Tab-separated table of C-alpha atoms and ligand atoms in Angstrom:
chain	number	residue	atom	x	y	z
A	29	MET	CA	-0.038	-0.069	0.000
A	30	ARG	CA	1.286	3.461	-0.858
A	31	PRO	CA	2.501	5.378	2.471
A	32	ILE	CA	0.109	7.996	3.611
A	33	SER	CA	1.508	11.321	4.726
A	34	ILE	CA	-0.017	13.803	7.257
A	35	ALA	CA	1.433	17.285	7.466
A	36	ILE	CA	0.921	19.208	10.658
A	37	ASP	CA	2.262	22.871	10.630
A	38	GLY	CA	1.996	25.757	13.003
A	39	PRO	CA	3.649	28.077	15.340
A	40	SER	CA	5.581	26.990	18.315
A	41	GLY	CA	3.877	25.883	21.306
A	42	ALA	CA	0.607	25.073	19.500
A	43	GLY	CA	0.790	21.473	20.719
A	44	LYS	CA	1.881	19.914	17.399
A	45	SER	CA	4.458	17.486	18.663
A	46	THR	CA	2.287	16.024	21.655
A	47	LEU	CA	-0.716	15.721	19.392
A	48	ALA	CA	1.143	14.345	16.378
A	49	ARG	CA	2.960	11.772	18.389
A	50	SER	CA	-0.312	10.637	19.961
A	51	MET	CA	-2.051	10.380	16.634
A	52	ALA	CA	0.977	8.487	15.124
A	53	ALA	CA	0.795	5.879	18.000
A	54	LYS	CA	-2.906	5.486	17.335
A	55	LEU	CA	-2.700	4.994	13.615
A	56	GLY	CA	0.768	3.278	13.518
A	57	PHE	CA	2.441	5.770	11.744
A	58	LEU	CA	5.943	7.228	12.016
A	59	TYR	CA	5.958	10.430	13.962
A	60	VAL	CA	8.688	12.893	12.380
A	61	ASP	CA	9.470	15.994	14.369
A	62	THR	CA	11.160	18.359	11.865
A	63	GLY	CA	11.763	21.082	14.376
A	64	ALA	CA	14.123	18.733	16.100
A	65	ILE	CA	16.250	18.480	12.992
A	66	TYR	CA	16.577	22.323	12.709
A	67	ARG	CA	17.216	22.441	16.453
A	68	THR	CA	20.108	19.871	15.933
A	69	ILE	CA	21.743	22.248	13.428
A	70	GLY	CA	21.043	25.202	15.683
A	71	TYR	CA	22.784	23.261	18.461
A	72	PHE	CA	25.812	22.543	16.480
A	73	ALA	CA	26.258	26.146	15.395
A	74	HIS	CA	25.908	27.197	19.087
A	75	GLU	CA	28.426	24.548	20.132
A	76	ARG	CA	30.959	25.749	17.550
A	77	GLY	CA	30.347	29.493	18.702
A	78	VAL	CA	29.016	30.413	15.245
A	79	ASP	CA	26.522	33.164	15.068
A	80	PRO	CA	23.199	31.268	14.044
A	81	LYS	CA	22.122	34.394	12.043
A	82	ASP	CA	25.331	34.414	9.874
A	83	GLU	CA	24.169	32.458	6.859
A	84	GLN	CA	27.655	32.031	5.420
A	85	ALA	CA	29.147	30.775	8.693
A	86	VAL	CA	26.386	28.468	9.240
A	87	ALA	CA	26.562	27.032	5.546
A	88	ALA	CA	30.195	26.542	6.077
A	89	LEU	CA	29.493	24.231	8.858
A	90	LEU	CA	27.048	21.990	6.934
A	91	PRO	CA	29.623	19.748	5.322
A	92	GLN	CA	30.733	18.807	8.763
A	93	VAL	CA	27.208	18.003	9.963
A	94	HIS	CA	25.813	14.450	9.905
A	95	VAL	CA	22.122	14.441	11.057
A	96	GLU	CA	20.421	11.167	11.788
A	97	LEU	CA	16.989	10.542	13.178
A	98	THR	CA	16.540	7.286	15.017
A	99	TYR	CA	13.874	5.763	17.190
A	100	GLY	CA	14.985	4.597	20.683
A	101	GLU	CA	13.616	1.754	22.585
A	102	ASP	CA	11.486	4.178	24.383
A	103	GLY	CA	9.727	4.548	20.875
A	104	LEU	CA	10.692	8.283	20.792
A	105	GLN	CA	12.534	10.104	18.109
A	106	HIS	CA	16.152	10.589	18.981
A	107	MET	CA	18.442	13.052	17.102
A	108	LEU	CA	21.938	12.064	16.388
A	109	LEU	CA	24.580	14.681	15.544
A	110	ASN	CA	27.607	13.210	14.029
A	111	GLY	CA	26.774	10.090	15.953
A	112	ARG	CA	26.215	11.757	19.313
A	113	ASP	CA	22.688	11.691	20.789
A	114	VAL	CA	21.608	15.264	21.395
A	115	THR	CA	17.866	14.598	21.972
A	116	ARG	CA	17.971	16.366	25.467
A	117	GLU	CA	20.498	19.314	24.533
A	118	ILE	CA	18.442	20.551	21.689
A	119	ARG	CA	15.566	21.258	23.980
A	120	LEU	CA	17.329	23.807	26.038
A	121	PRO	CA	15.562	27.191	25.724
A	122	GLU	CA	18.704	29.167	24.152
A	123	ILE	CA	18.736	26.589	21.354
A	124	SER	CA	15.025	27.502	20.358
A	125	LEU	CA	16.142	30.870	19.001
A	126	CYS	CA	19.159	29.336	17.585
A	127	ALA	CA	17.006	26.748	15.743
A	128	SER	CA	14.726	29.611	14.437
A	129	ALA	CA	17.800	31.616	13.281
A	130	VAL	CA	19.540	28.801	11.384
A	131	SER	CA	16.112	27.740	9.961
A	132	ALA	CA	15.709	31.062	8.018
A	133	HIS	CA	18.874	30.178	5.802
A	134	PRO	CA	17.926	28.629	2.296
A	135	SER	CA	21.049	26.627	2.437
A	136	VAL	CA	20.004	24.875	5.751
A	137	ARG	CA	16.512	24.258	4.508
A	138	ALA	CA	17.922	22.671	1.274
A	139	PHE	CA	20.319	20.677	3.190
A	140	LEU	CA	17.444	19.005	5.137
A	141	LEU	CA	14.722	18.813	2.486
A	142	GLU	CA	15.638	15.467	0.935
A	143	MET	CA	16.144	13.643	4.306
A	144	GLN	CA	12.475	14.664	5.183
A	145	ARG	CA	10.987	13.682	1.890
A	146	GLU	CA	12.763	10.312	2.040
A	147	LEU	CA	11.031	9.509	5.454
A	148	ALA	CA	7.565	10.138	3.830
A	149	ARG	CA	8.517	8.055	0.800
A	150	SER	CA	9.486	4.988	2.865
A	151	HIS	CA	6.876	5.268	5.611
A	152	SER	CA	3.381	6.480	6.424
A	153	VAL	CA	4.177	9.469	8.418
A	154	ILE	CA	2.719	12.204	10.558
A	155	MET	CA	5.259	14.956	10.151
A	156	ASP	CA	5.251	18.305	11.898
A	157	GLY	CA	6.886	21.554	11.330
A	158	ARG	CA	6.369	24.941	9.620
A	159	ASP	CA	6.414	24.267	5.876
A	160	ILE	CA	5.560	20.462	5.738
A	161	GLY	CA	2.211	21.205	3.783
A	162	THR	CA	3.553	23.939	1.755
A	163	VAL	CA	7.089	22.922	0.704
A	164	VAL	CA	8.278	19.668	1.980
A	165	LEU	CA	5.164	17.348	1.309
A	166	PRO	CA	2.984	19.557	-0.969
A	167	GLU	CA	1.134	16.178	-1.932
A	168	ALA	CA	0.437	15.127	1.552
A	169	ASP	CA	-2.882	13.384	2.009
A	170	VAL	CA	-4.012	15.466	4.888
A	171	LYS	CA	-2.727	19.037	5.861
A	172	VAL	CA	-3.491	20.649	9.166
A	173	PHE	CA	-2.571	24.088	10.388
A	174	LEU	CA	-2.490	23.858	14.232
A	175	THR	CA	-2.580	26.920	16.053
A	176	ALA	CA	-3.506	28.659	19.362
A	177	SER	CA	-3.213	32.090	20.857
A	178	ALA	CA	0.189	33.367	21.756
A	179	GLU	CA	-0.854	33.623	25.556
A	180	VAL	CA	-2.249	30.054	25.661
A	181	ARG	CA	0.850	28.681	23.974
A	182	ALA	CA	3.054	30.457	26.499
A	183	ARG	CA	0.931	29.306	29.429
A	184	ARG	CA	1.403	25.657	28.156
A	185	ARG	CA	5.095	26.025	27.539
A	186	MET	CA	5.483	27.467	31.165
A	187	LEU	CA	3.710	24.299	32.601
A	188	GLU	CA	5.820	22.123	30.557
A	189	LEU	CA	9.070	23.928	31.700
A	190	GLU	CA	7.947	23.691	35.285
A	191	GLN	CA	7.302	19.968	34.966
A	192	ARG	CA	10.748	19.475	33.515
A	193	GLY	CA	12.426	21.452	36.515
A	194	THR	CA	13.577	24.447	34.479
A	195	PRO	CA	10.833	27.020	35.129
A	196	GLU	CA	10.948	30.380	33.490
A	197	PRO	CA	8.810	33.502	33.894
A	198	PHE	CA	5.550	33.848	31.808
A	199	GLU	CA	6.585	37.228	30.313
A	200	LYS	CA	9.926	35.800	29.131
A	201	ILE	CA	8.438	32.781	27.546
A	202	LEU	CA	5.603	34.920	25.836
A	203	ARG	CA	8.125	37.499	24.417
A	204	GLU	CA	10.254	34.480	23.105
A	205	ILE	CA	7.188	32.795	21.503
A	206	GLU	CA	6.136	36.096	19.943
A	207	GLU	CA	9.883	36.543	18.628
A	208	ARG	CA	10.029	33.161	17.041
A	209	ASP	CA	6.509	33.556	15.476
A	210	TRP	CA	7.726	36.689	13.844
A	211	ASN	CA	10.995	35.131	12.597
A	212	ASP	CA	9.322	32.029	11.416
A	213	SER	CA	6.593	33.722	9.478
A	214	HIS	CA	8.630	36.710	8.046
A	215	ARG	CA	11.578	34.900	6.717
A	216	ALA	CA	11.916	34.696	2.933
A	217	ALA	CA	12.644	31.044	2.811
A	218	ALA	CA	9.718	28.688	3.465
A	219	PRO	CA	7.930	30.863	5.834
A	220	LEU	CA	5.293	29.603	8.308
A	221	ARG	CA	1.992	29.950	6.533
A	222	GLN	CA	-1.128	27.946	6.183
A	223	ALA	CA	-1.237	25.879	2.894
A	224	GLU	CA	-4.400	26.693	0.771
A	225	ASP	CA	-5.656	23.184	1.132
A	226	ALA	CA	-4.822	22.765	4.853
A	227	VAL	CA	-7.494	22.509	7.532
A	228	LEU	CA	-7.192	25.143	10.230
A	229	LEU	CA	-7.418	23.904	13.792
A	230	ASP	CA	-7.379	26.343	16.644
A	231	THR	CA	-6.890	24.727	20.086
A	232	SER	CA	-6.929	27.921	22.167
A	233	ALA	CA	-10.268	26.750	23.704
A	234	LEU	CA	-9.665	23.067	23.588
A	235	ASP	CA	-7.894	20.638	26.198
A	236	PHE	CA	-5.725	17.906	25.051
A	237	ARG	CA	-8.508	15.319	24.683
A	238	GLN	CA	-10.608	17.651	22.628
A	239	SER	CA	-7.833	18.662	20.440
A	240	GLU	CA	-6.901	14.800	19.901
A	241	ASP	CA	-10.692	14.103	18.901
A	242	ALA	CA	-10.802	17.049	16.492
A	243	LEU	CA	-7.407	16.012	14.876
A	244	LEU	CA	-8.473	12.466	14.444
A	245	ARG	CA	-11.777	13.396	13.004
A	246	ILE	CA	-10.093	15.523	10.244
A	247	ILE	CA	-7.674	12.785	9.542
A	248	ARG	CA	-10.271	9.970	9.353
A	249	GLU	CA	-12.652	12.209	7.108
A	250	ARG	CA	-9.743	12.708	4.795
A	251	THR	CA	-8.100	9.313	4.594
A	252	GLY	CA	-10.992	6.951	5.404
A	253	LEU	CA	-8.666	5.405	8.123
B	25	DC	O1	8.995	23.253	16.401
B	25	DC	P1	10.206	23.570	17.038
B	25	DC	O2	9.950	24.743	17.818
B	25	DC	O3	11.093	22.486	17.724
B	25	DC	O4	11.211	24.158	15.855
B	25	DC	C1	12.273	24.774	16.106
B	25	DC	C2	12.587	25.893	14.957
B	25	DC	O5	12.795	25.257	13.687
B	25	DC	C3	11.441	26.829	14.757
B	25	DC	O6	11.673	28.156	15.189
B	25	DC	C4	11.254	26.905	13.326
B	25	DC	C5	12.167	25.900	12.761
B	25	DC	N1	11.542	24.969	11.869
B	25	DC	C6	11.220	25.261	10.501
B	25	DC	O7	11.721	26.252	10.170
B	25	DC	N2	10.752	24.256	9.618
B	25	DC	C7	10.314	23.298	10.152
B	25	DC	N3	9.716	22.363	9.289
B	25	DC	C8	10.348	22.964	11.629
B	25	DC	C9	11.031	23.883	12.405
């Protein structure tokens, strides 16, 4: 059977990864978190002391980068950077802005494009990111643009950081979310935007279960699964 692709795009903190992971488990699909791939490049630039906004300097690093995506015994996606597992490190708050900065560079996007497409050719996937429905998988069977207000996203992120034992003040989180939204949607290369044929799902007023139900309904309607 031909692999099925489900593209989920939206701003940071909209719940894409948690929802997509849960859908993938229900449907038996591979979950691909493409943000983690950009974070891995951002982390590499940070580690090498390279300004993530400097496209030439970042592009010069790419030949030294080998990024691999593996699935651990825990069933979760792990990121390998030159063979080293950096899954935890790429989640540090300072890496979020580095990831956003490197992701604006066309050379970085071109470097990562084929890797993402190959995953969708070989597996049924739920892939989340910013440009999956618009650029990476324009022929995806289902496209969803998942969003929520910046305040709701900041509150969710604050809870997540508290649970992880690395709390941050609400105002700081909100400011960073707004900054990333702006960067991600105003860059020239593959900016964050809703594909014309994507279904808009706003989860501002929905809890996790309600969001799951809404997403599953959209997927079932469009794929007959
Ligand atoms: O989803 P995330 O927050 O882990 O993504 C980190 C950064 O990577 C985000 O600021 C934008 C960028 N990104 C992108 O440009 N394209 C994607 N498909 C996924 C993420």
